[in-house]
Short mmCIF file of N, CA and C in Angstrom, two decimals:
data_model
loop_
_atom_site.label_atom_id
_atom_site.label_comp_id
_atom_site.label_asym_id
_atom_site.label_seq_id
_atom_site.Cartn_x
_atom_site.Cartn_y
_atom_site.Cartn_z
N UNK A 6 0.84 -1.17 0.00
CA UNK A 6 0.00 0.00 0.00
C UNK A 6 0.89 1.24 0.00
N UNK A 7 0.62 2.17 -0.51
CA UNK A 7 1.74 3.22 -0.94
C UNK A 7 0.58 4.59 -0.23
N UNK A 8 1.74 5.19 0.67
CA UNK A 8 1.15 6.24 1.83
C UNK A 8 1.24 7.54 0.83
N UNK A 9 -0.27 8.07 0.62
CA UNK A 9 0.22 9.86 -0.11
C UNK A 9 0.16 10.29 0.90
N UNK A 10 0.92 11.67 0.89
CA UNK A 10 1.25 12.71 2.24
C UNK A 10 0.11 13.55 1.28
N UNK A 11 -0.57 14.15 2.31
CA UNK A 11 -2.01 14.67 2.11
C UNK A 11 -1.66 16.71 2.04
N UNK A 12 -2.68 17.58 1.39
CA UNK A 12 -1.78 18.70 1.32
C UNK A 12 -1.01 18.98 2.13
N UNK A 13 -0.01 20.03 2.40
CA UNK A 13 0.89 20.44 3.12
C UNK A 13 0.49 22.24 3.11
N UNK A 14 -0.11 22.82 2.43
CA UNK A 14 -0.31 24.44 2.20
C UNK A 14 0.94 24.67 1.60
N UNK A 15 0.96 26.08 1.36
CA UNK A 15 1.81 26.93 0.46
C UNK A 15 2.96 26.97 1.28
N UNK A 16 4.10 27.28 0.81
CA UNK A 16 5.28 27.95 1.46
C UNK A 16 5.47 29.08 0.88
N UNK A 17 6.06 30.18 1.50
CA UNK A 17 7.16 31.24 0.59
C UNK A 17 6.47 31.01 -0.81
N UNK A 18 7.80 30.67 -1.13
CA UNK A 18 7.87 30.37 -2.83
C UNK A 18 6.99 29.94 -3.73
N UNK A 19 5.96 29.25 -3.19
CA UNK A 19 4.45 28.66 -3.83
C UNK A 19 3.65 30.38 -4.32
N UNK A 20 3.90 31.20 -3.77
CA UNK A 20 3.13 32.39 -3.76
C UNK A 20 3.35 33.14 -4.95
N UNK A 21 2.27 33.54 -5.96
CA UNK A 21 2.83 34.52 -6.89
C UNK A 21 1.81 35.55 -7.05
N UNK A 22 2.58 37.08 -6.73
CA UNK A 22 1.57 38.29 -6.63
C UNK A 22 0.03 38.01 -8.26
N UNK A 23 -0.90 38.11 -7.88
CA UNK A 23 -2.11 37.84 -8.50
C UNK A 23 -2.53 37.08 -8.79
N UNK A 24 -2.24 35.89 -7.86
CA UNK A 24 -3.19 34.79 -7.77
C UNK A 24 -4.36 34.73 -6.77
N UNK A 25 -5.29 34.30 -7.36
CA UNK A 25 -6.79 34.05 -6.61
C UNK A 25 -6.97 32.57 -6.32
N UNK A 26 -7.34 32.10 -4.83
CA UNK A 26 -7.35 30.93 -4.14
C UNK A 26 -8.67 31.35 -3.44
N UNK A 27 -9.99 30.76 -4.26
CA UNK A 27 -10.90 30.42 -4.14
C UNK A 27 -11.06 29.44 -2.67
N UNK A 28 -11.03 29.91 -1.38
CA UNK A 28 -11.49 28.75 -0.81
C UNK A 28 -12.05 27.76 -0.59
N UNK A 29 -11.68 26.81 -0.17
CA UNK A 29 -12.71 25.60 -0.68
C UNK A 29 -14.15 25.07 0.27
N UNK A 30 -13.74 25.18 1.27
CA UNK A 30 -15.03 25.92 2.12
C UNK A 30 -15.88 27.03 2.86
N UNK A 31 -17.51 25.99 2.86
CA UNK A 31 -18.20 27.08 3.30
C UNK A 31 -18.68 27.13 4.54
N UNK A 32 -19.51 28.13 5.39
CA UNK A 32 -19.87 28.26 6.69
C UNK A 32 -21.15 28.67 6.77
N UNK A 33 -22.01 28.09 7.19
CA UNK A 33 -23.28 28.34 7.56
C UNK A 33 -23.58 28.84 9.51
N UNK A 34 -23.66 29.85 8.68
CA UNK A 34 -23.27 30.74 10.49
C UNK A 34 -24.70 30.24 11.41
N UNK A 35 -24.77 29.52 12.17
CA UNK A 35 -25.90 29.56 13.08
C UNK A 35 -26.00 30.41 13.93
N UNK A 36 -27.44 30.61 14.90
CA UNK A 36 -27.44 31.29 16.16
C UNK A 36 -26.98 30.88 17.02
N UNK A 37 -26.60 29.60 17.30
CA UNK A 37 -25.80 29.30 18.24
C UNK A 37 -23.85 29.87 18.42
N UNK A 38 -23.45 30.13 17.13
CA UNK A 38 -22.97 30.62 16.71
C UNK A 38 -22.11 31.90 17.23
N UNK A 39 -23.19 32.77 16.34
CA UNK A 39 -22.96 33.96 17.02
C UNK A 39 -24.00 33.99 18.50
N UNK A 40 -24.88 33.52 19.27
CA UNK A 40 -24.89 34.15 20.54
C UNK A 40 -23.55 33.44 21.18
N UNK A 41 -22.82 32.14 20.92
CA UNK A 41 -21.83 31.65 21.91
C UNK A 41 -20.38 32.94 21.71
N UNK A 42 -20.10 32.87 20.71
CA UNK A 42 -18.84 33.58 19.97
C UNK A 42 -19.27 35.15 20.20
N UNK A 43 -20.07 35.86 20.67
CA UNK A 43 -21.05 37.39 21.29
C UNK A 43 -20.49 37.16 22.12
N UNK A 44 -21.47 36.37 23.18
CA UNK A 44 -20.87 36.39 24.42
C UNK A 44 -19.55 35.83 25.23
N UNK A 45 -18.77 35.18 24.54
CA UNK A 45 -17.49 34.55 24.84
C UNK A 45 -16.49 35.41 25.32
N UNK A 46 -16.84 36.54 23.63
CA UNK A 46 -15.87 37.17 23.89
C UNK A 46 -16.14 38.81 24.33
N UNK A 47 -17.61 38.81 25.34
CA UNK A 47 -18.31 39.72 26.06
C UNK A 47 -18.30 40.81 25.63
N UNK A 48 -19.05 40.65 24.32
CA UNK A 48 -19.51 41.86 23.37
C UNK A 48 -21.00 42.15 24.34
N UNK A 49 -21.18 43.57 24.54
CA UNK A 49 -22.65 43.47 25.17
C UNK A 49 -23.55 44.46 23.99
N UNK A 50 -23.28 44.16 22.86
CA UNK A 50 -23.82 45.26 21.94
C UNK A 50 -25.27 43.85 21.93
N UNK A 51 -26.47 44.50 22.12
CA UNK A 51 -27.74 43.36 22.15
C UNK A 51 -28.37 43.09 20.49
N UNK A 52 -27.67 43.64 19.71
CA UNK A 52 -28.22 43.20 18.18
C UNK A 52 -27.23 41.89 17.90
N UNK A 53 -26.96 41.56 18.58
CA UNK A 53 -25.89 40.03 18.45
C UNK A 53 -26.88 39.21 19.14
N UNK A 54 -27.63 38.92 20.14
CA UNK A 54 -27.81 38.36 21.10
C UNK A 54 -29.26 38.52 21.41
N UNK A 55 -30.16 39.49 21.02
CA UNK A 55 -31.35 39.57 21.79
C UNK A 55 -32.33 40.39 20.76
N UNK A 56 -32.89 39.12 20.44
CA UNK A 56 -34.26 38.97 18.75
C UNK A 56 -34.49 40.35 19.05
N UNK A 57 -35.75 40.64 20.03
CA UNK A 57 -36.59 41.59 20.58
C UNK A 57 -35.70 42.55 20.30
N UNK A 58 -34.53 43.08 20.90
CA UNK A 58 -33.90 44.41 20.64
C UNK A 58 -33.62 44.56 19.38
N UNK A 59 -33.48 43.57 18.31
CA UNK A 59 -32.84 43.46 17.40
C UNK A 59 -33.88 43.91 16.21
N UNK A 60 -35.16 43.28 16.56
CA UNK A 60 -36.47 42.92 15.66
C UNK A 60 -36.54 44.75 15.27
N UNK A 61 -36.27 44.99 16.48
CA UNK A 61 -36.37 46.89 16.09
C UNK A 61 -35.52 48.13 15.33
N UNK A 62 -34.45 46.96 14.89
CA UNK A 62 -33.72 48.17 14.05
C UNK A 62 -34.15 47.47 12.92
N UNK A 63 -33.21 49.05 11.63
CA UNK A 63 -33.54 48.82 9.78
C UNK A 63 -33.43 47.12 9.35
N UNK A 64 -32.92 46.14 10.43
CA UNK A 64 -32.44 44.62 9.78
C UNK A 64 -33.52 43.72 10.28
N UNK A 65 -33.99 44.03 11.56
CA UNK A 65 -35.10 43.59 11.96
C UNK A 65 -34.51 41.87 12.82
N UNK A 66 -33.57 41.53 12.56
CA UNK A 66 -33.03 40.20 13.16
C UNK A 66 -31.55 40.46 13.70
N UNK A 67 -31.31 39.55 14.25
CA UNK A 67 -29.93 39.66 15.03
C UNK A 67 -28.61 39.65 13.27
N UNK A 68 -27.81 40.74 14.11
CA UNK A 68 -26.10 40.59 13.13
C UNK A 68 -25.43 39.27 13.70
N UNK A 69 -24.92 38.56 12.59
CA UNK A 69 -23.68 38.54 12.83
C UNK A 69 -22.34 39.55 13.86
N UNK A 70 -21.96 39.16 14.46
CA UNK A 70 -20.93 39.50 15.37
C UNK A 70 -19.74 39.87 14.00
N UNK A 71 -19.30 41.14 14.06
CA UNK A 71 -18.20 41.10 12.77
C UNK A 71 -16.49 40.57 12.78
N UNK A 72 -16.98 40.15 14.07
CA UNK A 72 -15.32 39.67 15.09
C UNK A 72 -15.49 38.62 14.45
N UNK A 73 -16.50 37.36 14.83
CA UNK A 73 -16.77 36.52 14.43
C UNK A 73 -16.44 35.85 12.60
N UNK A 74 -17.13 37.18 11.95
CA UNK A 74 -17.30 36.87 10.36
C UNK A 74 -15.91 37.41 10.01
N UNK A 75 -14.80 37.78 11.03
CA UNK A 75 -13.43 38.29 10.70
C UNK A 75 -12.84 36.77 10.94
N UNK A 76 -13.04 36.19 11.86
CA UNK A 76 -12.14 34.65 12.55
C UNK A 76 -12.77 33.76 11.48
N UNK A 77 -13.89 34.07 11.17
CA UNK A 77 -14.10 32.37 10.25
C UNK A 77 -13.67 32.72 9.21
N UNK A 78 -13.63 33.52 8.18
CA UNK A 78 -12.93 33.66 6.69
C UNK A 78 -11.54 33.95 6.87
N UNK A 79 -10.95 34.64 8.00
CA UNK A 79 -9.60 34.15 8.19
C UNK A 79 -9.47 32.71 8.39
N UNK A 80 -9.88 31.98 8.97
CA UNK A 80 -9.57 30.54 9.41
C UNK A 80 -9.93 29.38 8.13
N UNK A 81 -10.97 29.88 7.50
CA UNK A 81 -10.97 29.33 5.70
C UNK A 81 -10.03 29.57 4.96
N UNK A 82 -9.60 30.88 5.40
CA UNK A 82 -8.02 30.70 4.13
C UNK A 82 -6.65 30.04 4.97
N UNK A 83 -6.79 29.10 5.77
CA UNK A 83 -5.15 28.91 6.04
C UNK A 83 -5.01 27.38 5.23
N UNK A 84 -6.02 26.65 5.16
CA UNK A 84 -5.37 26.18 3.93
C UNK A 84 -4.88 26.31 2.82
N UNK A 85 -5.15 27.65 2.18
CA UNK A 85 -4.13 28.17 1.36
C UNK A 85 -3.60 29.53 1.33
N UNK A 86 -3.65 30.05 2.49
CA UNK A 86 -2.75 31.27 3.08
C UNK A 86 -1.65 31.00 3.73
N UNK A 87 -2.10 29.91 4.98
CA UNK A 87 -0.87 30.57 6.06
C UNK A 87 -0.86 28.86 6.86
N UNK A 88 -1.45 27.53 6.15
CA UNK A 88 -1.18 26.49 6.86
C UNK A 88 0.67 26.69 7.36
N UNK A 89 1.53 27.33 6.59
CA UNK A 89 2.87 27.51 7.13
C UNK A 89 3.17 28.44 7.75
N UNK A 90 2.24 29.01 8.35
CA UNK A 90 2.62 30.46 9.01
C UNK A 90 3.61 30.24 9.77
N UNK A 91 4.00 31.37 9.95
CA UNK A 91 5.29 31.59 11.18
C UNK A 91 4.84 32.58 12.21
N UNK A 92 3.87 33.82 11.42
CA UNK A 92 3.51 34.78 12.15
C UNK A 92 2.61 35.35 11.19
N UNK A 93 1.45 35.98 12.12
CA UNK A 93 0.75 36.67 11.39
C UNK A 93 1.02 38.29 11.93
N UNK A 94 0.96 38.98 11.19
CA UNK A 94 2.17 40.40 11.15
C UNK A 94 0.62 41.62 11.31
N UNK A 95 -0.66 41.15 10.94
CA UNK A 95 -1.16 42.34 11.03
C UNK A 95 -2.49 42.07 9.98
N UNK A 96 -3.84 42.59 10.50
CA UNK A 96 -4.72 43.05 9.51
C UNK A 96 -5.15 44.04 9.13
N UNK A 97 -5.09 44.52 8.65
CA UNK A 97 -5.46 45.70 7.62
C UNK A 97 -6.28 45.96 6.87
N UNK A 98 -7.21 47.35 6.77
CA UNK A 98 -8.27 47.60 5.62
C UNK A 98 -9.28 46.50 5.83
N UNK A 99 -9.72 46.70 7.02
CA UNK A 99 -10.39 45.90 7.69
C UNK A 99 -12.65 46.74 7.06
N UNK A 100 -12.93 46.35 6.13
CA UNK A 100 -14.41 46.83 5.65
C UNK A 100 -15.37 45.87 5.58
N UNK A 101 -16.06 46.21 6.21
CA UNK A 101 -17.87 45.50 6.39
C UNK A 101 -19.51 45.57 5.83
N UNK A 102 -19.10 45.76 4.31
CA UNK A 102 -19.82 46.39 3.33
C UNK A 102 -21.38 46.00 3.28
N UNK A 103 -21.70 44.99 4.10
CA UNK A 103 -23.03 44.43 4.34
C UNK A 103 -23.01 43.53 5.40
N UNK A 104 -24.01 43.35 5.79
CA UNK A 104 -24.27 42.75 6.88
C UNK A 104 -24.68 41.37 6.88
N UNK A 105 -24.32 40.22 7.66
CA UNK A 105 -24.03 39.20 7.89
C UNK A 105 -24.89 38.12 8.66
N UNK A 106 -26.30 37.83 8.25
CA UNK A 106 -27.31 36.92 9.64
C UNK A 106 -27.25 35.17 9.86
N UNK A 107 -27.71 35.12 10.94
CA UNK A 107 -27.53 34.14 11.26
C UNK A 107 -28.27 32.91 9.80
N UNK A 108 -27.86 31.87 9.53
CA UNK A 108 -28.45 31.34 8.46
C UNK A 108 -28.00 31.52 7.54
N UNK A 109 -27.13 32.77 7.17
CA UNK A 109 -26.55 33.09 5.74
C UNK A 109 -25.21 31.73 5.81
N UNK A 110 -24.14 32.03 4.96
CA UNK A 110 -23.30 30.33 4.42
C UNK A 110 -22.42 31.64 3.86
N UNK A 111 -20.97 31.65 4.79
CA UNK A 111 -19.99 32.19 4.30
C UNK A 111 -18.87 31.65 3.34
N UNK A 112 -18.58 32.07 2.79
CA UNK A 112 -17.50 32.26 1.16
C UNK A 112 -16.82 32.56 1.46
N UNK A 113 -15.44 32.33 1.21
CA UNK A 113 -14.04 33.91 0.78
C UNK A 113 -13.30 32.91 -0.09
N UNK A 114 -12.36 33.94 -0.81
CA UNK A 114 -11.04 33.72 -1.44
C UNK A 114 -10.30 34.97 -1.09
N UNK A 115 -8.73 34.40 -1.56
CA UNK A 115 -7.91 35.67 -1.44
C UNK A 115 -7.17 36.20 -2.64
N UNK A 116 -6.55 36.77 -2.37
CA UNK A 116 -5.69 37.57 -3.68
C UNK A 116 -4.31 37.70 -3.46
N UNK A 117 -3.41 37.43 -3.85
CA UNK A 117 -1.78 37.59 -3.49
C UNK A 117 -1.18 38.81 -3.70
N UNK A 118 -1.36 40.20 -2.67
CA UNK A 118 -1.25 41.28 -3.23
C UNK A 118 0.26 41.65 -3.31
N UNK A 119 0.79 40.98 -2.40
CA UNK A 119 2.70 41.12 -2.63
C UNK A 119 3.68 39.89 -1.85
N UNK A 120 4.77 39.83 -2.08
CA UNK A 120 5.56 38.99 -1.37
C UNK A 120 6.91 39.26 -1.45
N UNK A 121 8.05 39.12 -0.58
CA UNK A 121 8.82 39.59 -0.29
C UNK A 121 9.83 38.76 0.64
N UNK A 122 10.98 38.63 0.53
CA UNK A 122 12.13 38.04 1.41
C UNK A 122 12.09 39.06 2.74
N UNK A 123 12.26 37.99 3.33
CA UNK A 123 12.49 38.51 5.34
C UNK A 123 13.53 39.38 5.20
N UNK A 124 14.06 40.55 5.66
CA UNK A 124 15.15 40.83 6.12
C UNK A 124 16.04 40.45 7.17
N UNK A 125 14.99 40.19 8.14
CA UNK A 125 15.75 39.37 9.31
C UNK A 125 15.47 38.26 9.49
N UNK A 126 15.08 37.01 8.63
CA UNK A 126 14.80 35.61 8.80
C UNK A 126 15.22 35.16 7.48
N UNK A 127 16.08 34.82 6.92
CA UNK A 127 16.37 33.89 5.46
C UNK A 127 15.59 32.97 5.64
N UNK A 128 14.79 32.29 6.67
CA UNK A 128 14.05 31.16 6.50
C UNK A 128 12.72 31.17 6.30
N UNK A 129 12.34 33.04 5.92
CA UNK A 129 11.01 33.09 5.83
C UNK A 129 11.01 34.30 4.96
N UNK A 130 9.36 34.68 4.67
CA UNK A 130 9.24 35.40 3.37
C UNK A 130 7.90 35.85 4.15
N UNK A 131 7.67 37.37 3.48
CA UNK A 131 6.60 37.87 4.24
C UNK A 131 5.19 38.14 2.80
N UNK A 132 3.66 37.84 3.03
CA UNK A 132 3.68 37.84 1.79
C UNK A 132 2.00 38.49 2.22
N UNK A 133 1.35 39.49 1.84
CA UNK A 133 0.28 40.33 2.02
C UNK A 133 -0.77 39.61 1.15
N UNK A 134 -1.98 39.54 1.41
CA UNK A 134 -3.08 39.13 0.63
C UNK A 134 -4.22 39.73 1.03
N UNK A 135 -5.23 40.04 -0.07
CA UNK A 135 -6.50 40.78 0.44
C UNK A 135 -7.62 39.67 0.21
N UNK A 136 -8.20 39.45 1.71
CA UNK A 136 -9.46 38.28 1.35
C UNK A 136 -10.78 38.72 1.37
N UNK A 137 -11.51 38.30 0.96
CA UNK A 137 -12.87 38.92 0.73
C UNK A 137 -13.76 37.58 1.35
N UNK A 138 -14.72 37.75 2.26
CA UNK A 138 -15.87 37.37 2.42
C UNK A 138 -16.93 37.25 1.89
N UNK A 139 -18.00 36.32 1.37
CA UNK A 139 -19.32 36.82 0.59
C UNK A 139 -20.59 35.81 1.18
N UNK A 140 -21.34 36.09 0.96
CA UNK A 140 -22.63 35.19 1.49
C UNK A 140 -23.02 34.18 0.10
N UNK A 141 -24.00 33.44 0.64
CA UNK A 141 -24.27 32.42 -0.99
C UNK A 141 -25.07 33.47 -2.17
N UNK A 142 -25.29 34.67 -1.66
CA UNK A 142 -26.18 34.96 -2.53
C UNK A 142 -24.89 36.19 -3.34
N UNK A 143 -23.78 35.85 -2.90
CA UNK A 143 -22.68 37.02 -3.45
C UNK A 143 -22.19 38.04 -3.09
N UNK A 144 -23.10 38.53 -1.89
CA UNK A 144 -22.68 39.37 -1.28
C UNK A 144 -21.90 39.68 -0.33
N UNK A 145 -20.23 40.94 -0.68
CA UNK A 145 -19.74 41.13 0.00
C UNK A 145 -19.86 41.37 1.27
N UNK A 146 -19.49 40.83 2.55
CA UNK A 146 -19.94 40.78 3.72
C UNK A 146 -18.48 41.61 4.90
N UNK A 147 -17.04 40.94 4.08
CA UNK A 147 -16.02 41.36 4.71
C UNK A 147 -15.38 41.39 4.07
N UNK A 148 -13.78 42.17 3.74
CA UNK A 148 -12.67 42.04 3.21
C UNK A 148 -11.51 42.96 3.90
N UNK A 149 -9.89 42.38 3.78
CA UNK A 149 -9.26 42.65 4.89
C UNK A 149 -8.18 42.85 4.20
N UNK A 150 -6.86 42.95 4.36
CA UNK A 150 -5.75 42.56 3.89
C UNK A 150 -5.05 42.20 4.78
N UNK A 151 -3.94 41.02 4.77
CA UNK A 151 -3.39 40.05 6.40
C UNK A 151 -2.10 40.16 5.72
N UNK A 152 -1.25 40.12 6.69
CA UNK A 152 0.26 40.09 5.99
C UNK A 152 0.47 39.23 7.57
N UNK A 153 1.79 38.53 6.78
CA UNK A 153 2.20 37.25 7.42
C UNK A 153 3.44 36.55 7.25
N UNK A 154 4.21 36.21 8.25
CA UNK A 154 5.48 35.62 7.94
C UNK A 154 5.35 34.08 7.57
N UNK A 155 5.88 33.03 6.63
CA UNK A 155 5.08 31.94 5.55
C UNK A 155 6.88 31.30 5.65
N UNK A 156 6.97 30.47 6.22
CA UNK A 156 8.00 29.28 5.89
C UNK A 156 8.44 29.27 4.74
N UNK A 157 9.80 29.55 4.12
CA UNK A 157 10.17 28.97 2.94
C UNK A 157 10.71 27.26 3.46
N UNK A 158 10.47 26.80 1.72
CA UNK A 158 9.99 25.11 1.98
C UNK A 158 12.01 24.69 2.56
N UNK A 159 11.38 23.54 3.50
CA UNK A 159 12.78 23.07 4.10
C UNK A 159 12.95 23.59 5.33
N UNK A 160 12.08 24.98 5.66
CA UNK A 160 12.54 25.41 6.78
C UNK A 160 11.26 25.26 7.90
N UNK A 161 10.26 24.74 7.70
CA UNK A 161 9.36 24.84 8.39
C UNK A 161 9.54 23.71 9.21
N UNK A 162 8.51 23.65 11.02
CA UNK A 162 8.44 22.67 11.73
C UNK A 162 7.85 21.43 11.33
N UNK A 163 8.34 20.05 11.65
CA UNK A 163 7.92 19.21 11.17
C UNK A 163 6.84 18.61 11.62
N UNK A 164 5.74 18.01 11.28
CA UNK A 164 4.78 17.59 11.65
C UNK A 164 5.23 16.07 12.03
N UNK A 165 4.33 15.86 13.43
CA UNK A 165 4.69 13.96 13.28
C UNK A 165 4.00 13.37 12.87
N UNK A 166 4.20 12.39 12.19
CA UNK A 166 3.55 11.37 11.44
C UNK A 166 3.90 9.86 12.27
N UNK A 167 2.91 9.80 12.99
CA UNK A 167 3.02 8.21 14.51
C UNK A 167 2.29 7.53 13.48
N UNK A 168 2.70 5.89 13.46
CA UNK A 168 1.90 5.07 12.89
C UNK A 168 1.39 4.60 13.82
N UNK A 169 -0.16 4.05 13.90
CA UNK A 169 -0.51 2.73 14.42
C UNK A 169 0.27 2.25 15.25
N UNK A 170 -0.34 1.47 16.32
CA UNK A 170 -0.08 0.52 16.97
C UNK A 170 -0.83 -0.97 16.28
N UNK A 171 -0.05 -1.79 16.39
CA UNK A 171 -1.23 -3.29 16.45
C UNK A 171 -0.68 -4.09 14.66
#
């Protein structure tokens, strides 16, 4: 039986300014959702959390938490952003062009907006991308730009690979 080693993500060098990496999954935001991920991280704004307060503004139902719709489309692209991260350096141009409810099914891809050798790490490469968020129906919901320090290949930590017992 012949073992494939299963993806590994990008390194460094895999990266070339204007490429688009369609993520490959999606998220169907529940209310459980955002009231756990609201209150976790003790947001007390009540259009996250409480119908009745909510039923009364222009949306009429609870938001999405935008902390929230920031962590899950970041966390969709590290299979092909930053599974090699070393560091994440910063987000940026951080816009929330529509609004986000419970029930909607989040999207993103990113864009490779630059990349660049470390000055102080030869073993790494720093490389900026702008990701965009969208709902199923297309609509922009979030988009950011993340810059990040990315393993060039050879230099990254090794994963263990334990076989079986028995």
């Amino acid at each position: 039986m012949a073992i494939k080693e299963g993806w590994r993500g990008r390194f460094f060098e895999d990266f070339e300014v204007g490429d688009v990496y369609p993520h490959p999954l999606g998220r169907t935001i529940t209310k459980t959702d955002n009231i756990w991920f609201t209150l976790l991280t003790q947001n007390t704004a009540p259009v996250h959390f409480d119908a009745h307060y909510s039923a009364q503004t222009e949306f009429g139902k609870p938001l999405v938490d935008s902390t929230l719709t920031l962590a899950i489309v970041t966390g969709q692209s590290v299979t092909d952003i930053s599974q090699n991260v070393f560091a994440n350096l910063g987000w940026d141009e951080v816009t929330l062009p529509n609004p986000l409810f419970e029930g909607d099914t989040l999207y993103s891809q990113s864009e490779v907006l630059a990349k660049r050798e470390s000055k102080s790490r030869p073993n790494l490469g720093i490389v900026t991308v702008k990701t965009t968020g969208f709902t199923q129906n297309g609509d922009i919901v979030i988009s950011f730009k993340r810059t990040l320090m990315v393993y060039k290949k050879g230099h990254e930590p090794k994963i263990a690979r334990l076989e079986p017992k028995g």
